[in-house]
Amino acid sequence: MINVLLADDHTMFVDGIDSILKAEADITVVGKVYTGPEVIDFVKQNEVNLILLDVNLPGMNGIEVCKALKEFNNTTKILAISMFNEESFVTEILNNGAEGYILKNTGREELLKALRTVVGGKSYFSDDVTQTIMKGLMKQRRASKQREGFFPKISRREKEVLRLIIQEHTTQEIANKLFISLKTVESHRSSLLNKMNARNTAGLVRIALENNLLD
Amino acid sequence: MINVLLADDHTMFVDGIDSILKAEADITVVGKVYTGPEVIDFVKQNEVNLILLDVNLPGMNGIEVCKALKEFNNTTKILAISMFNEESFVTEILNNGAEGYILKNTGREELLKALRTVVGGKSYFSDDVTQTIMKGLMKQRRASKQREGFFPKISRREKEVLRLIIQEHTTQEIANKLFISLKTVESHRSSLLNKMNARNTAGLVRIALENNLLD
DNA sequence: AATATAATAGGGGAATACCCTTAAAGTACA
DNA sequence: TGTACTTTAAGGGTATTCCCCTATTATATT
């Protein structure tokens, strides 16, 4: 038997889901809650296998609830639901422990499938959500591509020096490691500052990490 | 009519796909190639709508091919295929311009669906691949969670200083901006180095960025 | 009210990074 | 076989960071 908790501030929506799940023999809706703190309280006092959790709960939102919940509970699965197919929502709640993410326009069949998949220990995502995430993955490329153009390309040796700088080595240490003179390393540092348009080491490190310059 | 190029070093596999696609009225296999450079050459001389591209081509691998191709061609779609459901493969080739990713154990029906979806301008991914990527997304959480524990928490003021350091400001500039003395900022810097276990500014920046310490 | 932590600030010194200029030798490319 | 870029290196100086130490005042926390 799957014990489900519904957490959403839209009563009508909650009731709709409730009536859908009632028809299923292996699923019981053990509770309905309408705010974040209620979710936490309920889970502490009842056995819940899965929470259908609205991402945009008022007050304490779904993401915070998720985070708080995972602090003390690892068995209850979380299937996030939302009106919005927003990349930031999806990634954030997934980073905070949700096992699945579906949209509110999801039909009865898919809802049930998602629910059972997540309870079964796997993850589930609406096709639309998947598209969004993957697009995000692909966007990175275009963005970093554009930025590439901003830098004159960094030479092989410069890249080595840069890597060692980021690993917290001093100029002297880098010189020793690469068997070259202190002055040479200084010279590389200086061209790095120029090419990357940085004022100091902090900038070097930030720009390098932000733009994945170490590949 | 969809013009497809097959790029894979396993002849038998290529022929298998070829025969599957032959049965489709709207699809023509316009070429079969077995190495990376051949792909580039072929696309330069023929009209190709979609490439079924093996990620693990010998010599110049699929990822490099993808990158090279997107340099001069934006119309040809790329559907990556691979034996391996490896997160690094998937993310890398997606970051380099592929529109879809399927596994070699994909059946005929799914292959055709993937192919038409990608040609239609949308992205397509095998369910398994989606699972892998999403798992990767979720793993980040666990990793960054663990690391959080390593730091004593950084105070409000220290965080401000840290942020300005990352923005390439010198100690003197930070002091001016925050209306405090140079020595106070030095003092904050020094506790940051301690708390974050960094040797110098480079480490400060790297650790802060890697662990999202600025939220 | 007592105790801990944070924020403030100073002196003084050593280590490191940054700047400017110059220049030779190696390497790749057309 | 030039031309451009990279890698190497130096002198000499300034700026900045880092490291000791100490110490007062605020702000939580219990």
Tab-separated table of C-alpha atoms (C1' of nucleotides) in Angstrom:
chain	number	residue	atom	x	y	z
A	1	MET	CA	0.000	0.000	0.000
A	2	ILE	CA	1.299	3.426	-0.934
A	3	ASN	CA	0.619	6.181	1.575
A	4	VAL	CA	0.411	9.517	-0.176
A	5	LEU	CA	0.381	13.015	1.283
A	6	LEU	CA	-0.965	15.824	-0.876
A	7	ALA	CA	0.637	19.227	-0.304
A	8	ASP	CA	-0.765	22.112	-2.301
A	9	ASP	CA	-2.528	25.318	-1.411
A	10	HIS	CA	-5.158	24.972	-4.125
A	11	THR	CA	-7.931	23.012	-2.467
A	12	MET	CA	-9.742	22.191	-5.635
A	13	PHE	CA	-6.619	20.783	-7.167
A	14	VAL	CA	-5.924	18.706	-4.089
A	15	ASP	CA	-9.430	17.303	-4.131
A	16	GLY	CA	-9.129	16.487	-7.804
A	17	ILE	CA	-5.976	14.488	-7.238
A	18	ASP	CA	-7.582	12.867	-4.226
A	19	SER	CA	-10.491	11.570	-6.261
A	20	ILE	CA	-8.156	10.252	-8.945
A	21	LEU	CA	-6.071	8.372	-6.402
A	22	LYS	CA	-9.121	7.003	-4.560
A	23	ALA	CA	-9.877	4.856	-7.562
A	24	GLU	CA	-6.552	3.083	-7.185
A	25	ALA	CA	-6.536	0.045	-4.961
A	26	ASP	CA	-2.866	0.244	-4.000
A	27	ILE	CA	-2.855	3.940	-3.126
A	28	THR	CA	-4.204	5.677	-0.020
A	29	VAL	CA	-4.287	9.425	0.455
A	30	VAL	CA	-3.374	9.637	4.118
A	31	GLY	CA	-3.481	13.414	4.364
A	32	LYS	CA	-3.950	16.752	2.666
A	33	VAL	CA	-1.996	19.811	3.770
A	34	TYR	CA	-1.905	23.349	2.486
A	35	THR	CA	1.291	24.954	3.833
A	36	GLY	CA	4.951	24.070	4.220
A	37	PRO	CA	5.160	23.633	7.982
A	38	GLU	CA	2.116	21.357	7.907
A	39	VAL	CA	4.015	19.015	5.610
A	40	ILE	CA	6.862	18.674	8.081
A	41	ASP	CA	4.512	18.124	11.023
A	42	PHE	CA	2.463	15.553	9.189
A	43	VAL	CA	5.451	13.510	8.081
A	44	LYS	CA	6.841	13.494	11.612
A	45	GLN	CA	3.647	11.973	12.940
A	46	ASN	CA	2.467	9.684	10.166
A	47	GLU	CA	3.912	7.089	7.898
A	48	VAL	CA	4.118	8.607	4.438
A	49	ASN	CA	5.644	6.908	1.422
A	50	LEU	CA	5.284	9.750	-1.022
A	51	ILE	CA	4.491	13.439	-0.988
A	52	LEU	CA	2.958	15.152	-3.971
A	53	LEU	CA	4.547	18.483	-3.247
A	54	ASP	CA	3.687	21.776	-4.888
A	55	VAL	CA	6.864	23.715	-5.652
A	56	ASN	CA	5.185	27.048	-5.061
A	57	LEU	CA	3.657	26.660	-1.641
A	58	PRO	CA	3.019	29.968	0.107
A	59	GLY	CA	5.248	30.905	3.019
A	60	MET	CA	7.712	28.084	3.193
A	61	ASN	CA	7.947	26.987	-0.415
A	62	GLY	CA	8.347	23.488	-1.750
A	63	ILE	CA	12.085	23.762	-2.111
A	64	GLU	CA	12.573	24.700	1.511
A	65	VAL	CA	10.158	21.994	2.598
A	66	CYS	CA	12.132	19.496	0.594
A	67	LYS	CA	15.377	20.563	2.163
A	68	ALA	CA	13.965	20.498	5.680
A	69	LEU	CA	12.367	17.126	5.129
A	70	LYS	CA	15.476	15.422	3.874
A	71	GLU	CA	17.298	16.508	7.012
A	72	PHE	CA	15.508	13.953	9.128
A	73	ASN	CA	13.815	11.645	6.666
A	74	ASN	CA	15.242	9.595	3.854
A	75	THR	CA	12.459	7.145	3.173
A	76	THR	CA	9.646	9.430	2.102
A	77	LYS	CA	9.819	10.078	-1.620
A	78	ILE	CA	8.986	13.450	-3.051
A	79	LEU	CA	7.255	14.024	-6.366
A	80	ALA	CA	7.268	17.721	-7.117
A	81	ILE	CA	4.395	19.289	-9.016
A	82	SER	CA	4.219	22.760	-10.456
A	83	MET	CA	2.337	24.981	-12.849
A	84	PHE	CA	5.590	26.218	-14.235
A	85	ASN	CA	8.086	24.461	-16.389
A	86	GLU	CA	10.889	26.687	-15.118
A	87	GLU	CA	14.403	25.383	-15.316
A	88	SER	CA	15.434	27.056	-12.079
A	89	PHE	CA	12.568	25.474	-10.152
A	90	VAL	CA	13.306	22.061	-11.510
A	91	THR	CA	17.022	22.058	-10.883
A	92	GLU	CA	16.679	23.559	-7.454
A	93	ILE	CA	14.148	21.128	-6.109
A	94	LEU	CA	16.013	18.206	-7.640
A	95	ASN	CA	19.155	19.453	-5.954
A	96	ASN	CA	17.258	19.419	-2.721
A	97	GLY	CA	16.089	15.884	-2.772
A	98	ALA	CA	12.957	15.538	-4.899
A	99	GLU	CA	12.778	12.299	-6.826
A	100	GLY	CA	10.539	13.505	-9.615
A	101	TYR	CA	8.970	16.559	-11.201
A	102	ILE	CA	5.718	16.767	-13.129
A	103	LEU	CA	3.560	19.606	-14.372
A	104	LYS	CA	-0.009	20.323	-13.355
A	105	ASN	CA	-1.272	19.755	-16.857
A	106	THR	CA	-0.219	16.132	-16.517
A	107	GLY	CA	-3.043	13.685	-17.161
A	108	ARG	CA	-4.381	10.978	-14.860
A	109	GLU	CA	-2.418	8.170	-16.494
A	110	GLU	CA	0.894	9.957	-16.335
A	111	LEU	CA	0.323	11.053	-12.762
A	112	LEU	CA	-0.184	7.462	-11.693
A	113	LYS	CA	2.818	6.314	-13.641
A	114	ALA	CA	4.989	9.036	-12.120
A	115	LEU	CA	3.785	8.235	-8.650
A	116	ARG	CA	4.445	4.517	-8.906
A	117	THR	CA	7.805	5.053	-10.562
A	118	VAL	CA	9.022	7.289	-7.770
A	119	VAL	CA	7.748	5.002	-5.030
A	120	GLY	CA	9.528	2.180	-6.818
A	121	GLY	CA	12.799	3.983	-6.225
A	122	LYS	CA	13.347	5.477	-9.660
A	123	SER	CA	13.045	9.054	-10.825
A	124	TYR	CA	10.316	10.446	-13.032
A	125	PHE	CA	10.026	13.619	-15.079
A	126	SER	CA	7.425	14.907	-17.491
A	127	ASP	CA	8.603	14.989	-21.071
A	128	ASP	CA	8.249	18.757	-21.058
A	129	VAL	CA	10.415	19.017	-18.002
A	130	THR	CA	13.055	16.820	-19.545
A	131	GLN	CA	13.084	19.038	-22.608
A	132	THR	CA	13.554	22.098	-20.453
A	133	ILE	CA	16.458	20.641	-18.522
A	134	MET	CA	18.183	19.358	-21.587
A	135	LYS	CA	17.758	22.677	-23.302
A	136	GLY	CA	19.415	24.235	-20.290
A	137	LEU	CA	22.286	21.830	-20.666
A	138	MET	CA	22.633	22.775	-24.282
A	139	LYS	CA	22.339	26.489	-23.640
A	140	GLN	CA	25.502	26.418	-21.588
A	141	ARG	CA	27.367	25.560	-24.724
A	142	ARG	CA	26.129	28.521	-26.695
A	143	ALA	CA	26.778	30.837	-23.785
A	144	SER	CA	30.286	29.622	-23.122
A	145	LYS	CA	30.913	29.630	-26.822
A	146	GLN	CA	30.158	33.289	-27.092
A	147	ARG	CA	32.325	34.075	-24.139
A	148	GLU	CA	35.211	32.162	-25.644
A	149	GLY	CA	35.403	34.817	-28.281
A	150	PHE	CA	36.147	37.410	-25.655
A	151	PHE	CA	39.495	35.915	-24.757
A	152	PRO	CA	42.494	35.685	-26.975
A	153	LYS	CA	43.262	32.016	-26.672
A	154	ILE	CA	45.355	30.960	-23.735
A	155	SER	CA	48.460	28.987	-24.588
A	156	ARG	CA	49.305	25.513	-23.368
A	157	ARG	CA	51.877	26.712	-20.880
A	158	GLU	CA	49.709	29.521	-19.626
A	159	LYS	CA	46.960	27.034	-18.995
A	160	GLU	CA	49.326	24.903	-16.907
A	161	VAL	CA	50.287	27.906	-14.852
A	162	LEU	CA	46.663	28.911	-14.484
A	163	ARG	CA	45.746	25.466	-13.255
A	164	LEU	CA	48.467	25.548	-10.615
A	165	ILE	CA	47.439	29.014	-9.508
A	166	ILE	CA	43.907	27.756	-8.983
A	167	GLN	CA	45.355	24.893	-6.979
A	168	GLU	CA	46.723	27.531	-4.608
A	169	HIS	CA	50.351	27.275	-5.587
A	170	THR	CA	52.582	30.333	-5.347
A	171	THR	CA	54.680	31.589	-8.219
A	172	GLN	CA	57.791	30.064	-6.690
A	173	GLU	CA	56.137	26.678	-6.305
A	174	ILE	CA	54.899	26.754	-9.867
A	175	ALA	CA	58.397	27.575	-11.087
A	176	ASN	CA	59.767	24.561	-9.194
A	177	LYS	CA	57.055	22.262	-10.442
A	178	LEU	CA	57.522	23.229	-14.063
A	179	PHE	CA	61.322	23.494	-13.835
A	180	ILE	CA	61.352	27.062	-15.087
A	181	SER	CA	62.418	30.339	-13.538
A	182	LEU	CA	60.360	32.447	-11.195
A	183	LYS	CA	60.487	35.242	-13.721
A	184	THR	CA	59.049	33.065	-16.429
A	185	VAL	CA	56.088	32.163	-14.311
A	186	GLU	CA	55.604	35.836	-13.483
A	187	SER	CA	55.626	36.534	-17.144
A	188	HIS	CA	52.938	33.901	-17.767
A	189	ARG	CA	50.860	35.285	-14.924
A	190	SER	CA	51.117	38.708	-16.391
A	191	SER	CA	49.931	37.597	-19.824
A	192	LEU	CA	47.103	35.695	-18.201
A	193	LEU	CA	46.013	38.854	-16.401
A	194	ASN	CA	46.104	40.665	-19.705
A	195	LYS	CA	44.373	38.069	-21.839
A	196	MET	CA	41.680	37.344	-19.326
A	197	ASN	CA	41.208	40.963	-18.443
A	198	ALA	CA	41.653	40.345	-14.760
A	199	ARG	CA	43.059	42.706	-12.174
A	200	ASN	CA	44.517	40.093	-9.857
A	201	THR	CA	44.648	36.439	-8.882
A	202	ALA	CA	41.076	36.463	-7.627
A	203	GLY	CA	39.877	37.516	-11.062
A	204	LEU	CA	42.036	34.918	-12.745
A	205	VAL	CA	40.483	32.159	-10.701
A	206	ARG	CA	36.932	33.428	-11.018
A	207	ILE	CA	37.052	33.919	-14.761
A	208	ALA	CA	38.761	30.597	-15.309
A	209	LEU	CA	36.158	28.709	-13.292
A	210	GLU	CA	33.204	30.611	-14.686
A	211	ASN	CA	34.287	29.948	-18.233
A	212	ASN	CA	35.650	26.441	-17.862
A	213	LEU	CA	38.991	27.516	-19.190
A	214	LEU	CA	40.778	24.436	-17.944
A	215	ASP	CA	39.621	21.842	-20.470
B	1	MET	CA	12.425	13.916	-47.360
B	2	ILE	CA	14.918	13.435	-44.557
B	3	ASN	CA	18.514	12.926	-45.661
B	4	VAL	CA	20.366	10.864	-43.093
B	5	LEU	CA	24.085	10.205	-42.754
B	6	LEU	CA	25.167	7.202	-40.696
B	7	ALA	CA	28.488	7.588	-38.871
B	8	ASP	CA	29.719	4.589	-36.944
B	9	ASP	CA	32.730	2.325	-37.208
B	10	HIS	CA	30.759	-0.862	-36.751
B	11	THR	CA	29.740	-1.829	-40.256
B	12	MET	CA	27.196	-4.344	-39.208
B	13	PHE	CA	25.459	-1.863	-36.995
B	14	VAL	CA	25.421	0.723	-39.762
B	15	ASP	CA	23.914	-1.765	-42.168
B	16	GLY	CA	21.288	-2.741	-39.644
B	17	ILE	CA	20.193	0.846	-39.211
B	18	ASP	CA	20.306	1.286	-42.964
B	19	SER	CA	17.855	-1.509	-43.522
B	20	ILE	CA	15.523	-0.194	-40.838
B	21	LEU	CA	15.505	3.252	-42.397
B	22	LYS	CA	15.065	1.920	-45.940
B	23	ALA	CA	11.573	0.825	-45.021
B	24	GLU	CA	10.571	4.411	-44.259
B	25	ALA	CA	9.203	6.388	-47.149
B	26	ASP	CA	10.233	9.793	-45.828
B	27	ILE	CA	13.804	8.852	-44.947
B	28	THR	CA	16.798	8.375	-47.234
B	29	VAL	CA	20.181	7.195	-46.095
B	30	VAL	CA	22.419	9.378	-48.234
B	31	GLY	CA	25.696	8.068	-46.899
B	32	LYS	CA	27.566	5.831	-44.504
B	33	VAL	CA	30.899	6.829	-43.048
B	34	TYR	CA	33.210	5.168	-40.573
B	35	THR	CA	35.572	7.823	-39.217
B	36	GLY	CA	35.371	11.372	-37.907
B	37	PRO	CA	37.033	13.241	-40.767
B	38	GLU	CA	34.789	11.454	-43.256
B	39	VAL	CA	31.770	12.919	-41.530
B	40	ILE	CA	33.065	16.442	-41.992
B	41	ASP	CA	33.958	15.857	-45.633
B	42	PHE	CA	30.625	14.288	-46.426
B	43	VAL	CA	28.596	17.064	-44.876
B	44	LYS	CA	30.603	19.676	-46.739
B	45	GLN	CA	29.734	18.083	-50.074
B	46	ASN	CA	26.219	16.769	-49.579
B	47	GLU	CA	22.965	17.950	-48.197
B	48	VAL	CA	22.398	16.170	-44.908
B	49	ASN	CA	19.487	16.827	-42.571
B	50	LEU	CA	20.548	14.534	-39.782
B	51	ILE	CA	23.604	12.593	-38.695
B	52	LEU	CA	23.306	9.472	-36.604
B	53	LEU	CA	26.660	9.943	-34.926
B	54	ASP	CA	28.475	7.396	-32.803
B	55	VAL	CA	29.969	9.077	-29.765
B	56	ASN	CA	32.940	6.743	-29.691
B	57	LEU	CA	34.285	6.985	-33.197
B	58	PRO	CA	37.941	5.998	-33.455
B	59	GLY	CA	40.520	8.727	-33.990
B	60	MET	CA	38.450	11.864	-34.018
B	61	ASN	CA	35.609	10.970	-31.689
B	62	GLY	CA	32.008	11.987	-31.952
B	63	ILE	CA	32.360	14.893	-29.583
B	64	GLU	CA	35.138	16.470	-31.600
B	65	VAL	CA	33.233	15.826	-34.811
B	66	CYS	CA	30.225	17.529	-33.320
B	67	LYS	CA	32.243	20.539	-32.303
B	68	ALA	CA	33.956	20.815	-35.679
B	69	LEU	CA	30.680	20.427	-37.518
B	70	LYS	CA	28.841	23.121	-35.637
B	71	GLU	CA	31.616	25.554	-36.531
B	72	PHE	CA	30.436	25.806	-40.122
B	73	ASN	CA	27.034	24.178	-40.147
B	74	ASN	CA	23.936	24.977	-38.148
B	75	THR	CA	21.257	23.230	-40.136
B	76	THR	CA	22.344	19.611	-39.903
B	77	LYS	CA	20.901	17.988	-36.794
B	78	ILE	CA	22.915	15.517	-34.791
B	79	LEU	CA	21.466	12.507	-33.026
B	80	ALA	CA	24.195	10.918	-30.930
B	81	ILE	CA	24.230	7.170	-30.406
B	82	SER	CA	26.364	5.222	-28.014
B	83	MET	CA	26.785	1.878	-26.338
B	84	PHE	CA	27.375	3.616	-23.041
B	85	ASN	CA	24.984	5.449	-20.853
B	86	GLU	CA	27.780	7.552	-19.390
B	87	GLU	CA	26.886	10.892	-17.921
B	88	SER	CA	30.124	12.495	-19.068
B	89	PHE	CA	29.551	11.416	-22.672
B	90	VAL	CA	26.014	12.670	-22.691
B	91	THR	CA	26.671	16.060	-21.193
B	92	GLU	CA	29.748	16.642	-23.277
B	93	ILE	CA	28.192	15.914	-26.621
B	94	LEU	CA	25.077	17.873	-25.714
B	95	ASN	CA	27.286	20.776	-24.765
B	96	ASN	CA	28.844	20.515	-28.159
B	97	GLY	CA	25.742	20.748	-30.238
B	98	ALA	CA	24.032	17.363	-30.451
B	99	GLU	CA	20.247	17.568	-30.460
B	100	GLY	CA	19.586	14.102	-29.094
B	101	TYR	CA	21.170	11.085	-27.497
B	102	ILE	CA	20.034	7.479	-27.699
B	103	LEU	CA	21.556	4.164	-26.754
B	104	LYS	CA	22.372	1.310	-29.103
B	105	ASN	CA	19.900	-0.963	-27.410
B	106	THR	CA	17.128	1.332	-28.601
B	107	GLY	CA	14.481	-0.462	-30.626
B	108	ARG	CA	13.300	0.318	-34.157
B	109	GLU	CA	10.236	2.278	-33.068
B	110	GLU	CA	12.143	4.500	-30.704
B	111	LEU	CA	14.919	5.076	-33.191
B	112	LEU	CA	12.424	6.358	-35.743
B	113	LYS	CA	10.693	8.508	-33.176
B	114	ALA	CA	13.989	9.999	-32.023
B	115	LEU	CA	15.074	10.672	-35.554
B	116	ARG	CA	11.857	12.437	-36.565
B	117	THR	CA	11.721	14.390	-33.335
B	118	VAL	CA	15.206	15.768	-33.819
B	119	VAL	CA	14.631	16.619	-37.468
B	120	GLY	CA	11.474	18.388	-36.365
B	121	GLY	CA	13.612	20.754	-34.325
B	122	LYS	CA	13.054	19.275	-30.889
B	123	SER	CA	15.426	17.287	-28.720
B	124	TYR	CA	15.180	13.608	-27.949
B	125	PHE	CA	16.729	11.420	-25.279
B	126	SER	CA	16.292	7.776	-24.341
B	127	ASP	CA	14.563	7.288	-21.034
B	128	ASP	CA	17.699	5.657	-19.671
B	129	VAL	CA	19.740	8.646	-20.689
B	130	THR	CA	17.317	11.005	-19.030
B	131	GLN	CA	17.546	9.000	-15.837
B	132	THR	CA	21.316	9.193	-15.922
B	133	ILE	CA	21.381	12.937	-16.408
B	134	MET	CA	18.814	13.592	-13.753
B	135	LYS	CA	20.674	11.360	-11.356
B	136	GLY	CA	23.742	13.457	-12.056
B	137	LEU	CA	21.760	16.565	-11.252
B	138	MET	CA	20.643	15.068	-7.984
B	139	LYS	CA	24.098	13.801	-7.069
B	140	GLN	CA	25.408	17.355	-6.962
B	141	ARG	CA	23.188	17.933	-4.006
B	142	ARG	CA	24.591	15.107	-1.956
B	143	ALA	CA	28.131	16.120	-2.813
B	144	SER	CA	27.728	19.780	-1.987
B	145	LYS	CA	25.787	18.863	1.121
B	146	GLN	CA	28.660	16.883	2.519
B	147	ARG	CA	31.119	19.631	1.807
B	148	GLU	CA	28.997	22.154	3.633
B	149	GLY	CA	29.818	20.371	6.838
B	150	PHE	CA	33.511	20.963	6.360
B	151	PHE	CA	33.338	24.697	6.899
B	152	PRO	CA	32.631	26.482	10.099
B	153	LYS	CA	29.990	28.896	8.987
B	154	ILE	CA	31.149	32.117	7.454
B	155	SER	CA	29.772	35.258	9.046
B	156	ARG	CA	27.694	37.916	7.305
B	157	ARG	CA	30.549	40.389	7.155
B	158	GLU	CA	33.069	37.816	6.048
B	159	LYS	CA	30.765	36.869	3.227
B	160	GLU	CA	30.598	40.487	2.096
B	161	VAL	CA	34.354	40.687	2.073
B	162	LEU	CA	34.602	37.381	0.252
B	163	ARG	CA	32.211	38.574	-2.406
B	164	LEU	CA	34.238	41.721	-3.000
B	165	ILE	CA	37.465	39.750	-3.167
B	166	ILE	CA	35.946	37.575	-5.865
B	167	GLN	CA	34.927	40.740	-7.661
B	168	GLU	CA	38.634	41.543	-7.856
B	169	HIS	CA	38.705	44.321	-5.295
B	170	THR	CA	41.835	44.892	-3.220
B	171	THR	CA	41.792	45.035	0.546
B	172	GLN	CA	42.012	48.824	0.447
B	173	GLU	CA	39.062	49.088	-1.933
B	174	ILE	CA	37.001	46.769	0.204
B	175	ALA	CA	37.774	48.857	3.261
B	176	ASN	CA	36.564	51.982	1.449
B	177	LYS	CA	33.436	50.309	0.170
B	178	LEU	CA	32.450	48.989	3.580
B	179	PHE	CA	33.595	52.087	5.488
B	180	ILE	CA	35.899	50.089	7.731
B	181	SER	CA	39.628	50.093	8.241
B	182	LEU	CA	42.159	48.287	6.115
B	183	LYS	CA	43.151	46.280	9.153
B	184	THR	CA	39.636	45.074	9.725
B	185	VAL	CA	39.382	43.769	6.203
B	186	GLU	CA	42.732	42.051	6.631
B	187	SER	CA	41.377	40.495	9.742
B	188	HIS	CA	38.326	39.185	7.861
B	189	ARG	CA	40.512	37.879	5.066
B	190	SER	CA	42.617	36.048	7.548
B	191	SER	CA	39.666	34.347	9.202
B	192	LEU	CA	38.334	33.435	5.780
B	193	LEU	CA	41.641	31.764	4.948
B	194	ASN	CA	41.415	29.869	8.200
B	195	LYS	CA	37.795	28.824	8.008
B	196	MET	CA	37.934	27.822	4.392
B	197	ASN	CA	41.286	26.142	4.763
B	198	ALA	CA	42.779	28.091	1.903
B	199	ARG	CA	46.390	29.117	1.491
B	200	ASN	CA	45.786	32.299	-0.450
B	201	THR	CA	43.317	34.378	-2.451
B	202	ALA	CA	43.213	31.867	-5.283
B	203	GLY	CA	42.012	29.195	-2.894
B	204	LEU	CA	39.472	31.513	-1.374
B	205	VAL	CA	37.915	32.173	-4.747
B	206	ARG	CA	38.042	28.583	-5.921
B	207	ILE	CA	36.518	27.129	-2.780
B	208	ALA	CA	33.849	29.816	-2.644
B	209	LEU	CA	32.792	29.202	-6.221
B	210	GLU	CA	32.986	25.429	-6.022
B	211	ASN	CA	30.814	25.361	-2.943
B	212	ASN	CA	28.434	28.163	-3.771
B	213	LEU	CA	29.341	29.987	-0.629
B	214	LEU	CA	27.851	33.261	-1.775
B	215	ASP	CA	24.140	32.568	-1.355
C	1	DA	C1'	24.543	37.969	33.853
C	2	DA	C1'	27.999	35.122	31.867
C	3	DT	C1'	30.140	33.399	27.814
C	4	DA	C1'	30.992	32.974	23.038
C	5	DT	C1'	31.331	34.814	18.600
C	6	DA	C1'	31.587	38.726	15.460
C	7	DA	C1'	33.284	43.035	14.100
C	8	DT	C1'	36.309	46.396	14.817
C	9	DA	C1'	41.354	47.988	14.675
C	10	DG	C1'	46.344	48.505	15.298
C	11	DG	C1'	51.842	47.616	14.760
C	12	DG	C1'	55.297	45.585	12.283
C	13	DG	C1'	57.397	42.481	9.149
C	14	DA	C1'	57.962	38.767	5.632
C	15	DA	C1'	56.248	36.787	1.514
C	16	DT	C1'	54.017	37.152	-2.650
C	17	DA	C1'	51.997	39.334	-6.467
C	18	DC	C1'	52.007	42.877	-9.870
C	19	DC	C1'	54.129	46.303	-13.213
C	20	DC	C1'	57.311	47.945	-16.857
C	21	DT	C1'	60.742	47.019	-19.976
C	22	DT	C1'	63.581	44.201	-22.713
C	23	DA	C1'	65.144	40.160	-25.234
C	24	DA	C1'	66.724	35.588	-26.907
C	25	DA	C1'	65.450	31.039	-28.564
C	26	DG	C1'	61.988	27.868	-30.053
C	27	DT	C1'	57.769	26.709	-32.892
C	28	DA	C1'	54.211	26.856	-36.157
C	29	DC	C1'	52.318	28.384	-40.266
C	30	DA	C1'	51.746	30.197	-44.928
D	1	DT	C1'	61.851	31.948	-45.206
D	2	DG	C1'	59.741	35.291	-43.231
D	3	DT	C1'	56.181	36.457	-39.670
D	4	DA	C1'	53.727	35.693	-35.635
D	5	DC	C1'	53.284	33.556	-31.414
D	6	DT	C1'	55.140	31.028	-27.464
D	7	DT	C1'	58.304	30.132	-24.049
D	8	DT	C1'	61.924	31.377	-21.769
D	9	DA	C1'	64.283	34.942	-18.661
D	10	DA	C1'	66.073	39.157	-16.410
D	11	DG	C1'	66.396	43.798	-13.611
D	12	DG	C1'	64.293	46.706	-10.572
D	13	DG	C1'	60.610	48.554	-8.233
D	14	DT	C1'	55.823	49.038	-6.072
D	15	DA	C1'	51.604	47.156	-4.301
D	16	DT	C1'	49.251	43.736	-2.015
D	17	DT	C1'	48.679	39.887	0.632
D	18	DC	C1'	49.691	37.171	4.477
D	19	DC	C1'	51.256	36.348	9.275
D	20	DC	C1'	52.427	37.231	13.907
D	21	DC	C1'	50.426	39.556	17.990
D	22	DT	C1'	47.062	42.139	20.815
D	23	DA	C1'	42.704	44.434	22.115
D	24	DT	C1'	38.192	46.929	22.480
D	25	DT	C1'	33.329	47.013	21.506
D	26	DA	C1'	29.052	44.914	19.815
D	27	DT	C1'	25.944	41.101	19.406
D	28	DA	C1'	24.137	36.834	20.146
D	29	DT	C1'	23.369	32.683	22.875
D	30	DT	C1'	22.439	30.251	26.956
